[in-house]
PDB file of C-alpha atoms in Angstrom:
ATOM      1  CA  UNK A   1     -23.633  23.481 -23.656  1.00  0.00           C
ATOM      2  CA  UNK A   2     -20.445  23.751 -25.706  1.00  0.00           C
ATOM      3  CA  UNK A   3     -17.392  25.846 -25.250  1.00  0.00           C
ATOM      4  CA  UNK A   4     -18.635  28.417 -27.833  1.00  0.00           C
ATOM      5  CA  UNK A   5     -21.976  28.760 -26.148  1.00  0.00           C
ATOM      6  CA  UNK A   6     -21.016  29.849 -22.787  1.00  0.00           C
ATOM      7  CA  UNK A   7     -22.057  33.278 -21.368  1.00  0.00           C
ATOM      8  CA  UNK A   8     -19.407  36.002 -22.432  1.00  0.00           C
ATOM      9  CA  UNK A   9     -17.632  33.618 -25.055  1.00  0.00           C
ATOM     10  CA  UNK A  10     -16.794  35.406 -28.196  1.00  0.00           C
ATOM     11  CA  UNK A  11     -14.218  34.994 -30.860  1.00  0.00           C
ATOM     12  CA  UNK A  12     -13.029  32.152 -33.105  1.00  0.00           C
ATOM     13  CA  UNK A  13     -13.894  28.358 -32.756  1.00  0.00           C
ATOM     14  CA  UNK A  14     -11.767  26.696 -30.107  1.00  0.00           C
ATOM     15  CA  UNK A  15      -8.495  25.201 -31.610  1.00  0.00           C
ATOM     16  CA  UNK A  16      -9.419  26.470 -34.901  1.00  0.00           C
ATOM     17  CA  UNK A  17      -5.833  26.859 -36.182  1.00  0.00           C
ATOM     18  CA  UNK A  18      -4.644  23.656 -34.780  1.00  0.00           C
ATOM     19  CA  UNK A  19      -7.858  21.533 -36.074  1.00  0.00           C
ATOM     20  CA  UNK A  20      -7.017  23.089 -39.659  1.00  0.00           C
ATOM     21  CA  UNK A  21      -3.284  22.259 -39.347  1.00  0.00           C
ATOM     22  CA  UNK A  22      -4.105  18.574 -38.189  1.00  0.00           C
ATOM     23  CA  UNK A  23      -6.668  17.973 -41.114  1.00  0.00           C
ATOM     24  CA  UNK A  24      -4.051  19.450 -43.586  1.00  0.00           C
ATOM     25  CA  UNK A  25      -1.392  17.164 -42.366  1.00  0.00           C
ATOM     26  CA  UNK A  26      -3.873  14.288 -42.282  1.00  0.00           C
ATOM     27  CA  UNK A  27      -5.026  14.679 -45.667  1.00  0.00           C
ATOM     28  CA  UNK A  28      -2.173  13.092 -47.495  1.00  0.00           C
ATOM     29  CA  UNK A  29      -2.216  10.066 -45.255  1.00  0.00           C
ATOM     30  CA  UNK A  30      -3.171   6.730 -47.014  1.00  0.00           C
ATOM     31  CA  UNK A  31      -6.396   5.035 -45.886  1.00  0.00           C
ATOM     32  CA  UNK A  32      -5.488   2.121 -43.645  1.00  0.00           C
ATOM     33  CA  UNK A  33      -5.592  -1.355 -44.669  1.00  0.00           C
ATOM     34  CA  UNK A  34      -8.246  -3.835 -43.582  1.00  0.00           C
ATOM     35  CA  UNK A  35      -5.547  -5.449 -41.234  1.00  0.00           C
ATOM     36  CA  UNK A  36      -4.398  -2.164 -39.730  1.00  0.00           C
ATOM     37  CA  UNK A  37      -8.054  -1.556 -38.880  1.00  0.00           C
ATOM     38  CA  UNK A  38      -8.796  -4.881 -37.398  1.00  0.00           C
ATOM     39  CA  UNK A  39      -5.592  -4.466 -35.059  1.00  0.00           C
ATOM     40  CA  UNK A  40      -6.324  -0.886 -34.203  1.00  0.00           C
ATOM     41  CA  UNK A  41      -3.601   1.003 -35.803  1.00  0.00           C
ATOM     42  CA  UNK A  42      -4.070   4.523 -35.323  1.00  0.00           C
ATOM     43  CA  UNK A  43      -5.169   6.489 -38.491  1.00  0.00           C
ATOM     44  CA  UNK A  44      -2.935   9.328 -37.397  1.00  0.00           C
ATOM     45  CA  UNK A  45       0.257   9.974 -39.108  1.00  0.00           C
ATOM     46  CA  UNK A  46       3.644  11.172 -37.331  1.00  0.00           C
ATOM     47  CA  UNK A  47       3.045  14.618 -38.724  1.00  0.00           C
ATOM     48  CA  UNK A  48      -0.689  15.011 -37.898  1.00  0.00           C
ATOM     49  CA  UNK A  49      -0.627  13.534 -34.325  1.00  0.00           C
ATOM     50  CA  UNK A  50       0.952  16.424 -32.349  1.00  0.00           C
ATOM     51  CA  UNK A  51      -1.653  18.798 -34.161  1.00  0.00           C
ATOM     52  CA  UNK A  52      -4.515  16.298 -33.176  1.00  0.00           C
ATOM     53  CA  UNK A  53      -3.176  16.324 -29.489  1.00  0.00           C
ATOM     54  CA  UNK A  54      -2.783  20.004 -29.504  1.00  0.00           C
ATOM     55  CA  UNK A  55      -6.428  20.359 -30.578  1.00  0.00           C
ATOM     56  CA  UNK A  56      -7.763  17.973 -27.921  1.00  0.00           C
ATOM     57  CA  UNK A  57      -5.969  20.082 -25.320  1.00  0.00           C
ATOM     58  CA  UNK A  58      -7.386  23.322 -26.585  1.00  0.00           C
ATOM     59  CA  UNK A  59     -10.902  22.006 -26.978  1.00  0.00           C
ATOM     60  CA  UNK A  60     -10.654  20.486 -23.265  1.00  0.00           C
ATOM     61  CA  UNK A  61      -9.647  23.779 -21.900  1.00  0.00           C
ATOM     62  CA  UNK A  62     -12.246  25.529 -23.672  1.00  0.00           C
ATOM     63  CA  UNK A  63     -14.691  23.167 -22.127  1.00  0.00           C
ATOM     64  CA  UNK A  64     -13.227  24.348 -18.699  1.00  0.00           C
ATOM     65  CA  UNK A  65     -13.586  27.934 -19.716  1.00  0.00           C
ATOM     66  CA  UNK A  66     -17.258  27.334 -20.622  1.00  0.00           C
ATOM     67  CA  UNK A  67     -17.951  27.222 -16.879  1.00  0.00           C
ATOM     68  CA  UNK A  68     -16.988  30.808 -15.929  1.00  0.00           C
ATOM     69  CA  UNK A  69     -19.788  32.974 -15.165  1.00  0.00           C
ATOM     70  CA  UNK A  70     -21.193  36.081 -17.364  1.00  0.00           C
ATOM     71  CA  UNK A  71     -18.551  38.417 -15.688  1.00  0.00           C
ATOM     72  CA  UNK A  72     -15.990  36.803 -17.957  1.00  0.00           C
ATOM     73  CA  UNK A  73     -15.157  37.134 -21.515  1.00  0.00           C
ATOM     74  CA  UNK A  74     -13.237  34.256 -23.430  1.00  0.00           C
ATOM     75  CA  UNK A  75     -11.686  34.356 -26.872  1.00  0.00           C
ATOM     76  CA  UNK A  76     -10.274  31.316 -28.641  1.00  0.00           C
ATOM     77  CA  UNK A  77      -7.491  31.009 -31.107  1.00  0.00           C
ATOM     78  CA  UNK A  78      -6.759  34.652 -31.289  1.00  0.00           C
ATOM     79  CA  UNK A  79      -4.190  35.207 -34.132  1.00  0.00           C
ATOM     80  CA  UNK A  80      -1.149  37.221 -33.370  1.00  0.00           C
ATOM     81  CA  UNK A  81       1.709  38.132 -35.550  1.00  0.00           C
ATOM     82  CA  UNK A  82       1.640  37.377 -39.469  1.00  0.00           C
ATOM     83  CA  UNK A  83       3.121  33.794 -39.517  1.00  0.00           C
ATOM     84  CA  UNK A  84      -0.356  32.129 -38.731  1.00  0.00           C
ATOM     85  CA  UNK A  85       0.565  31.834 -35.005  1.00  0.00           C
ATOM     86  CA  UNK A  86      -2.249  32.276 -32.473  1.00  0.00           C
ATOM     87  CA  UNK A  87      -2.985  32.588 -28.708  1.00  0.00           C
ATOM     88  CA  UNK A  88      -4.910  29.511 -27.489  1.00  0.00           C
ATOM     89  CA  UNK A  89      -7.146  31.574 -25.199  1.00  0.00           C
ATOM     90  CA  UNK A  90      -7.552  35.107 -24.031  1.00  0.00           C
ATOM     91  CA  UNK A  91      -9.539  35.586 -20.985  1.00  0.00           C
ATOM     92  CA  UNK A  92     -10.993  38.759 -19.113  1.00  0.00           C
ATOM     93  CA  UNK A  93     -12.677  39.014 -15.919  1.00  0.00           C
ATOM     94  CA  UNK A  94     -12.672  40.956 -12.669  1.00  0.00           C
ATOM     95  CA  UNK A  95      -9.120  39.619 -11.925  1.00  0.00           C
ATOM     96  CA  UNK A  96      -7.722  40.954 -15.092  1.00  0.00           C
ATOM     97  CA  UNK A  97      -6.618  39.819 -18.673  1.00  0.00           C
ATOM     98  CA  UNK A  98      -5.027  36.411 -19.136  1.00  0.00           C
ATOM     99  CA  UNK A  99      -3.415  34.732 -22.073  1.00  0.00           C
ATOM    100  CA  UNK A 100      -3.632  30.861 -21.776  1.00  0.00           C
ATOM    101  CA  UNK A 101      -1.045  28.656 -23.386  1.00  0.00           C
ATOM    102  CA  UNK A 102      -2.393  25.186 -23.555  1.00  0.00           C
ATOM    103  CA  UNK A 103       0.144  22.332 -23.593  1.00  0.00           C
ATOM    104  CA  UNK A 104      -1.242  18.562 -24.234  1.00  0.00           C
ATOM    105  CA  UNK A 105       1.644  16.281 -22.906  1.00  0.00           C
ATOM    106  CA  UNK A 106       0.004  12.957 -23.151  1.00  0.00           C
ATOM    107  CA  UNK A 107       1.049  10.745 -20.096  1.00  0.00           C
ATOM    108  CA  UNK A 108       4.259  12.852 -19.662  1.00  0.00           C
ATOM    109  CA  UNK A 109       6.387  13.516 -16.658  1.00  0.00           C
ATOM    110  CA  UNK A 110       6.697  17.269 -16.337  1.00  0.00           C
ATOM    111  CA  UNK A 111       9.172  19.328 -14.199  1.00  0.00           C
ATOM    112  CA  UNK A 112       8.546  22.967 -13.545  1.00  0.00           C
ATOM    113  CA  UNK A 113      11.239  25.316 -12.317  1.00  0.00           C
ATOM    114  CA  UNK A 114      11.613  29.084 -11.903  1.00  0.00           C
ATOM    115  CA  UNK A 115      13.334  29.375 -15.424  1.00  0.00           C
ATOM    116  CA  UNK A 116      12.495  26.558 -17.466  1.00  0.00           C
ATOM    117  CA  UNK A 117       9.963  23.468 -17.979  1.00  0.00           C
ATOM    118  CA  UNK A 118      11.079  20.111 -18.757  1.00  0.00           C
ATOM    119  CA  UNK A 119       8.719  17.513 -20.446  1.00  0.00           C
ATOM    120  CA  UNK A 120      10.223  13.953 -20.098  1.00  0.00           C
ATOM    121  CA  UNK A 121      13.489  15.498 -19.462  1.00  0.00           C
ATOM    122  CA  UNK A 122      13.365  17.711 -22.629  1.00  0.00           C
ATOM    123  CA  UNK A 123      13.768  21.461 -22.352  1.00  0.00           C
ATOM    124  CA  UNK A 124      10.809  23.447 -23.663  1.00  0.00           C
ATOM    125  CA  UNK A 125      10.036  27.099 -24.819  1.00  0.00           C
ATOM    126  CA  UNK A 126       6.800  27.173 -22.990  1.00  0.00           C
ATOM    127  CA  UNK A 127       7.775  29.941 -20.611  1.00  0.00           C
ATOM    128  CA  UNK A 128       9.374  32.033 -23.121  1.00  0.00           C
ATOM    129  CA  UNK A 129       6.408  31.721 -25.561  1.00  0.00           C
ATOM    130  CA  UNK A 130       3.889  32.475 -22.890  1.00  0.00           C
ATOM    131  CA  UNK A 131       5.593  35.712 -21.831  1.00  0.00           C
ATOM    132  CA  UNK A 132       5.709  36.958 -25.343  1.00  0.00           C
ATOM    133  CA  UNK A 133       2.036  36.192 -26.096  1.00  0.00           C
ATOM    134  CA  UNK A 134       1.171  38.262 -23.090  1.00  0.00           C
ATOM    135  CA  UNK A 135       3.303  40.947 -24.018  1.00  0.00           C
ATOM    136  CA  UNK A 136       1.815  41.184 -27.246  1.00  0.00           C
ATOM    137  CA  UNK A 137      -1.616  41.651 -26.188  1.00  0.00           C
ATOM    138  CA  UNK A 138      -0.650  43.929 -23.267  1.00  0.00           C
ATOM    139  CA  UNK A 139       0.980  46.314 -25.841  1.00  0.00           C
ATOM    140  CA  UNK A 140      -1.969  46.387 -28.118  1.00  0.00           C
ATOM    141  CA  UNK A 141      -4.606  46.783 -25.281  1.00  0.00           C
ATOM    142  CA  UNK A 142      -2.636  49.485 -23.758  1.00  0.00           C
ATOM    143  CA  UNK A 143      -2.494  51.389 -26.811  1.00  0.00           C
ATOM    144  CA  UNK A 144      -6.071  51.147 -27.315  1.00  0.00           C
ATOM    145  CA  UNK A 145      -7.025  52.061 -23.779  1.00  0.00           C
ATOM    146  CA  UNK A 146      -4.622  54.896 -23.233  1.00  0.00           C
ATOM    147  CA  UNK A 147      -3.428  53.425 -19.984  1.00  0.00           C
ATOM    148  CA  UNK A 148      -1.547  50.422 -18.934  1.00  0.00           C
ATOM    149  CA  UNK A 149      -3.134  47.228 -19.059  1.00  0.00           C
ATOM    150  CA  UNK A 150      -1.416  44.218 -17.349  1.00  0.00           C
ATOM    151  CA  UNK A 151      -1.813  40.913 -19.029  1.00  0.00           C
ATOM    152  CA  UNK A 152      -1.078  37.782 -17.026  1.00  0.00           C
ATOM    153  CA  UNK A 153       0.329  34.645 -18.933  1.00  0.00           C
ATOM    154  CA  UNK A 154      -0.504  31.181 -17.971  1.00  0.00           C
ATOM    155  CA  UNK A 155       0.409  27.547 -19.066  1.00  0.00           C
ATOM    156  CA  UNK A 156      -2.131  25.076 -18.817  1.00  0.00           C
ATOM    157  CA  UNK A 157      -1.209  21.359 -18.746  1.00  0.00           C
ATOM    158  CA  UNK A 158      -3.493  18.780 -20.082  1.00  0.00           C
ATOM    159  CA  UNK A 159      -2.880  14.942 -20.094  1.00  0.00           C
ATOM    160  CA  UNK A 160       0.391  14.913 -18.052  1.00  0.00           C
ATOM    161  CA  UNK A 161       1.079  11.966 -15.845  1.00  0.00           C
ATOM    162  CA  UNK A 162       2.663  13.896 -13.207  1.00  0.00           C
ATOM    163  CA  UNK A 163       3.638  17.532 -12.414  1.00  0.00           C
ATOM    164  CA  UNK A 164       6.589  18.285 -10.369  1.00  0.00           C
ATOM    165  CA  UNK A 165       7.167  21.828  -9.041  1.00  0.00           C
ATOM    166  CA  UNK A 166      10.744  22.579  -8.121  1.00  0.00           C
ATOM    167  CA  UNK A 167      10.024  26.358  -8.042  1.00  0.00           C
ATOM    168  CA  UNK A 168       7.042  28.356  -9.716  1.00  0.00           C
ATOM    169  CA  UNK A 169       8.140  30.710 -12.198  1.00  0.00           C
ATOM    170  CA  UNK A 170       7.590  34.388 -10.825  1.00  0.00           C
ATOM    171  CA  UNK A 171       5.716  35.766 -13.906  1.00  0.00           C
ATOM    172  CA  UNK A 172       3.970  32.971 -15.501  1.00  0.00           C
ATOM    173  CA  UNK A 173       1.283  30.629 -13.828  1.00  0.00           C
ATOM    174  CA  UNK A 174       1.686  26.819 -14.549  1.00  0.00           C
ATOM    175  CA  UNK A 175      -1.212  24.637 -13.515  1.00  0.00           C
ATOM    176  CA  UNK A 176      -3.342  21.757 -14.676  1.00  0.00           C
ATOM    177  CA  UNK A 177      -6.484  22.321 -16.623  1.00  0.00           C
ATOM    178  CA  UNK A 178      -8.411  20.936 -13.773  1.00  0.00           C
ATOM    179  CA  UNK A 179      -7.238  23.785 -11.646  1.00  0.00           C
ATOM    180  CA  UNK A 180      -7.719  26.586 -14.216  1.00  0.00           C
ATOM    181  CA  UNK A 181     -11.557  27.905 -13.321  1.00  0.00           C
ATOM    182  CA  UNK A 182     -10.940  27.724  -9.546  1.00  0.00           C
ATOM    183  CA  UNK A 183      -7.606  29.631  -9.917  1.00  0.00           C
ATOM    184  CA  UNK A 184      -9.171  32.349 -12.208  1.00  0.00           C
ATOM    185  CA  UNK A 185     -12.235  32.881 -10.186  1.00  0.00           C
ATOM    186  CA  UNK A 186     -10.685  32.818  -6.896  1.00  0.00           C
ATOM    187  CA  UNK A 187      -8.121  35.663  -7.826  1.00  0.00           C
ATOM    188  CA  UNK A 188      -8.797  39.135  -6.334  1.00  0.00           C
ATOM    189  CA  UNK A 189     -10.575  41.683  -8.346  1.00  0.00           C
ATOM    190  CA  UNK A 190      -8.227  44.168 -10.097  1.00  0.00           C
ATOM    191  CA  UNK A 191     -10.127  45.517 -12.743  1.00  0.00           C
ATOM    192  CA  UNK A 192     -13.028  48.085 -12.033  1.00  0.00           C
ATOM    193  CA  UNK A 193     -16.187  47.358 -13.974  1.00  0.00           C
ATOM    194  CA  UNK A 194     -15.974  50.306 -16.178  1.00  0.00           C
ATOM    195  CA  UNK A 195     -12.574  49.596 -17.559  1.00  0.00           C
ATOM    196  CA  UNK A 196     -13.354  45.921 -17.690  1.00  0.00           C
ATOM    197  CA  UNK A 197     -16.192  46.729 -20.179  1.00  0.00           C
ATOM    198  CA  UNK A 198     -13.931  48.938 -22.273  1.00  0.00           C
ATOM    199  CA  UNK A 199     -11.214  46.048 -22.451  1.00  0.00           C
ATOM    200  CA  UNK A 200     -14.190  43.647 -23.552  1.00  0.00           C
ATOM    201  CA  UNK A 201     -15.139  45.966 -26.082  1.00  0.00           C
ATOM    202  CA  UNK A 202     -11.738  46.071 -27.263  1.00  0.00           C
ATOM    203  CA  UNK A 203     -11.215  42.283 -27.272  1.00  0.00           C
ATOM    204  CA  UNK A 204     -14.291  41.964 -29.422  1.00  0.00           C
ATOM    205  CA  UNK A 205     -12.457  43.834 -32.232  1.00  0.00           C
ATOM    206  CA  UNK A 206     -10.282  40.944 -33.185  1.00  0.00           C
ATOM    207  CA  UNK A 207      -8.765  42.869 -35.998  1.00  0.00           C
ATOM    208  CA  UNK A 208      -7.172  45.053 -33.277  1.00  0.00           C
ATOM    209  CA  UNK A 209      -5.109  42.058 -32.106  1.00  0.00           C
ATOM    210  CA  UNK A 210      -4.187  40.731 -35.528  1.00  0.00           C
ATOM    211  CA  UNK A 211      -5.694  40.280 -38.993  1.00  0.00           C
ATOM    212  CA  UNK A 212      -7.971  37.439 -39.180  1.00  0.00           C
ATOM    213  CA  UNK A 213      -6.499  34.991 -42.001  1.00  0.00           C
ATOM    214  CA  UNK A 214      -9.818  33.054 -41.855  1.00  0.00           C
ATOM    215  CA  UNK A 215     -13.210  32.751 -40.609  1.00  0.00           C
ATOM    216  CA  UNK A 216     -14.857  29.851 -38.328  1.00  0.00           C
ATOM    217  CA  UNK A 217     -16.601  28.516 -41.322  1.00  0.00           C
ATOM    218  CA  UNK A 218     -13.143  27.696 -42.811  1.00  0.00           C
ATOM    219  CA  UNK A 219     -12.630  25.019 -39.945  1.00  0.00           C
ATOM    220  CA  UNK A 220     -14.107  21.796 -41.034  1.00  0.00           C
ATOM    221  CA  UNK A 221     -15.407  20.548 -37.751  1.00  0.00           C
ATOM    222  CA  UNK A 222     -17.334  17.525 -39.026  1.00  0.00           C
ATOM    223  CA  UNK A 223     -14.097  16.074 -40.592  1.00  0.00           C
ATOM    224  CA  UNK A 224     -12.308  16.622 -37.219  1.00  0.00           C
ATOM    225  CA  UNK A 225     -15.289  15.056 -35.483  1.00  0.00           C
ATOM    226  CA  UNK A 226     -15.107  11.981 -37.691  1.00  0.00           C
ATOM    227  CA  UNK A 227     -11.117  11.760 -37.227  1.00  0.00           C
ATOM    228  CA  UNK A 228     -11.747  11.694 -33.355  1.00  0.00           C
ATOM    229  CA  UNK A 229     -14.224   8.873 -33.899  1.00  0.00           C
ATOM    230  CA  UNK A 230     -11.755   6.921 -35.969  1.00  0.00           C
ATOM    231  CA  UNK A 231      -8.819   7.454 -33.391  1.00  0.00           C
ATOM    232  CA  UNK A 232     -11.201   6.605 -30.582  1.00  0.00           C
ATOM    233  CA  UNK A 233     -12.369   3.388 -32.083  1.00  0.00           C
ATOM    234  CA  UNK A 234      -8.791   2.182 -32.968  1.00  0.00           C
ATOM    235  CA  UNK A 235      -7.819   2.854 -29.550  1.00  0.00           C
ATOM    236  CA  UNK A 236     -10.720   0.813 -28.207  1.00  0.00           C
ATOM    237  CA  UNK A 237      -9.642  -2.084 -30.574  1.00  0.00           C
ATOM    238  CA  UNK A 238      -6.071  -2.006 -29.293  1.00  0.00           C
ATOM    239  CA  UNK A 239      -7.390  -2.248 -25.642  1.00  0.00           C
ATOM    240  CA  UNK A 240      -9.549  -5.015 -26.611  1.00  0.00           C
ATOM    241  CA  UNK A 241      -6.558  -6.771 -28.164  1.00  0.00           C
ATOM    242  CA  UNK A 242      -4.418  -6.026 -25.173  1.00  0.00           C
ATOM    243  CA  UNK A 243      -6.921  -7.554 -22.846  1.00  0.00           C
ATOM    244  CA  UNK A 244      -7.225 -10.651 -25.065  1.00  0.00           C
ATOM    245  CA  UNK A 245      -3.555 -11.268 -25.031  1.00  0.00           C
ATOM    246  CA  UNK A 246      -3.299 -10.754 -21.261  1.00  0.00           C
ATOM    247  CA  UNK A 247      -6.186 -13.266 -20.660  1.00  0.00           C
ATOM    248  CA  UNK A 248      -4.589 -15.482 -23.194  1.00  0.00           C
ATOM    249  CA  UNK A 249      -1.259 -15.297 -21.263  1.00  0.00           C
ATOM    250  CA  UNK A 250      -3.030 -15.988 -17.970  1.00  0.00           C
ATOM    251  CA  UNK A 251      -4.760 -19.098 -19.706  1.00  0.00           C
ATOM    252  CA  UNK A 252      -1.397 -20.451 -20.961  1.00  0.00           C
ATOM    253  CA  UNK A 253       0.390 -19.963 -17.613  1.00  0.00           C
ATOM    254  CA  UNK A 254      -2.543 -21.715 -15.951  1.00  0.00           C
ATOM    255  CA  UNK A 255      -2.365 -24.662 -18.245  1.00  0.00           C
ATOM    256  CA  UNK A 256       1.446 -24.884 -17.840  1.00  0.00           C
ATOM    257  CA  UNK A 257       1.105 -24.944 -14.125  1.00  0.00           C
ATOM    258  CA  UNK A 258      -1.650 -27.538 -14.092  1.00  0.00           C
ATOM    259  CA  UNK A 259       0.356 -29.676 -16.356  1.00  0.00           C
ATOM    260  CA  UNK A 260       3.532 -29.174 -14.200  1.00  0.00           C
ATOM    261  CA  UNK A 261       1.724 -29.950 -10.845  1.00  0.00           C
ATOM    262  CA  UNK A 262      -0.536 -32.795 -12.305  1.00  0.00           C
ATOM    263  CA  UNK A 263       2.056 -35.573 -11.516  1.00  0.00           C
ATOM    264  CA  UNK A 264       2.375 -34.353  -8.110  1.00  0.00           C
ATOM    265  CA  UNK A 265      -1.176 -34.167  -7.680  1.00  0.00           C
ATOM    266  CA  UNK A 266      -1.734 -37.630  -8.954  1.00  0.00           C
ATOM    267  CA  UNK A 267       0.893 -39.061  -6.687  1.00  0.00           C
TER     268      UNK A 267
END
């Protein structure tokens, strides 16, 4: 079952905006030379790589969300504002409404404090952006429902080497993608079924959150799948070269050691 086929999943294709941006940035990248392919150089450019990693993160979180039961409604790549920005995932369930801001930080060391998040020592705007997304959705849903609808922001970390919590933010949940489904399903129910059904109906009308600038058909999933295959193949080739170099180094060291000790052994 794919992320878009899970019970209760509606809305756009996961990572639609970032996949499109990745392919757009990758379109102008020259084809790798034969030597580059032999040595496993990545086909990604400096511009397309951040979009590519972002897409992988959103797709991975979408697969996690696909495990939620029928009591949950999930939207992906929800447009917000007029500048092409979107919310990675909006989730509705017995525990309320959540906006999920997915962050793929490959092999990074992340430090979380009450007012800031550092990635490899660098400040980020993750907390501010997540609050803003939740506030935008809450404002629109409240206007439609005619009563206050609370929206909970969360930051979902993917690919990090380590996550250190100095102090948890009071109003934004920060967690790894592996913790997401358990965190959502173990929260206490806060929405009575009638209101939850009304909010779910609101969420299906995507135009109330923003004007859709495109459709899922605009996302070239086959091109992105081909790019993933190419990136994965290049990575495997680099790993093979690394293993070969390591084994070659061991062989050279062994030869040197044997030659060094040969006189002593002969004596």
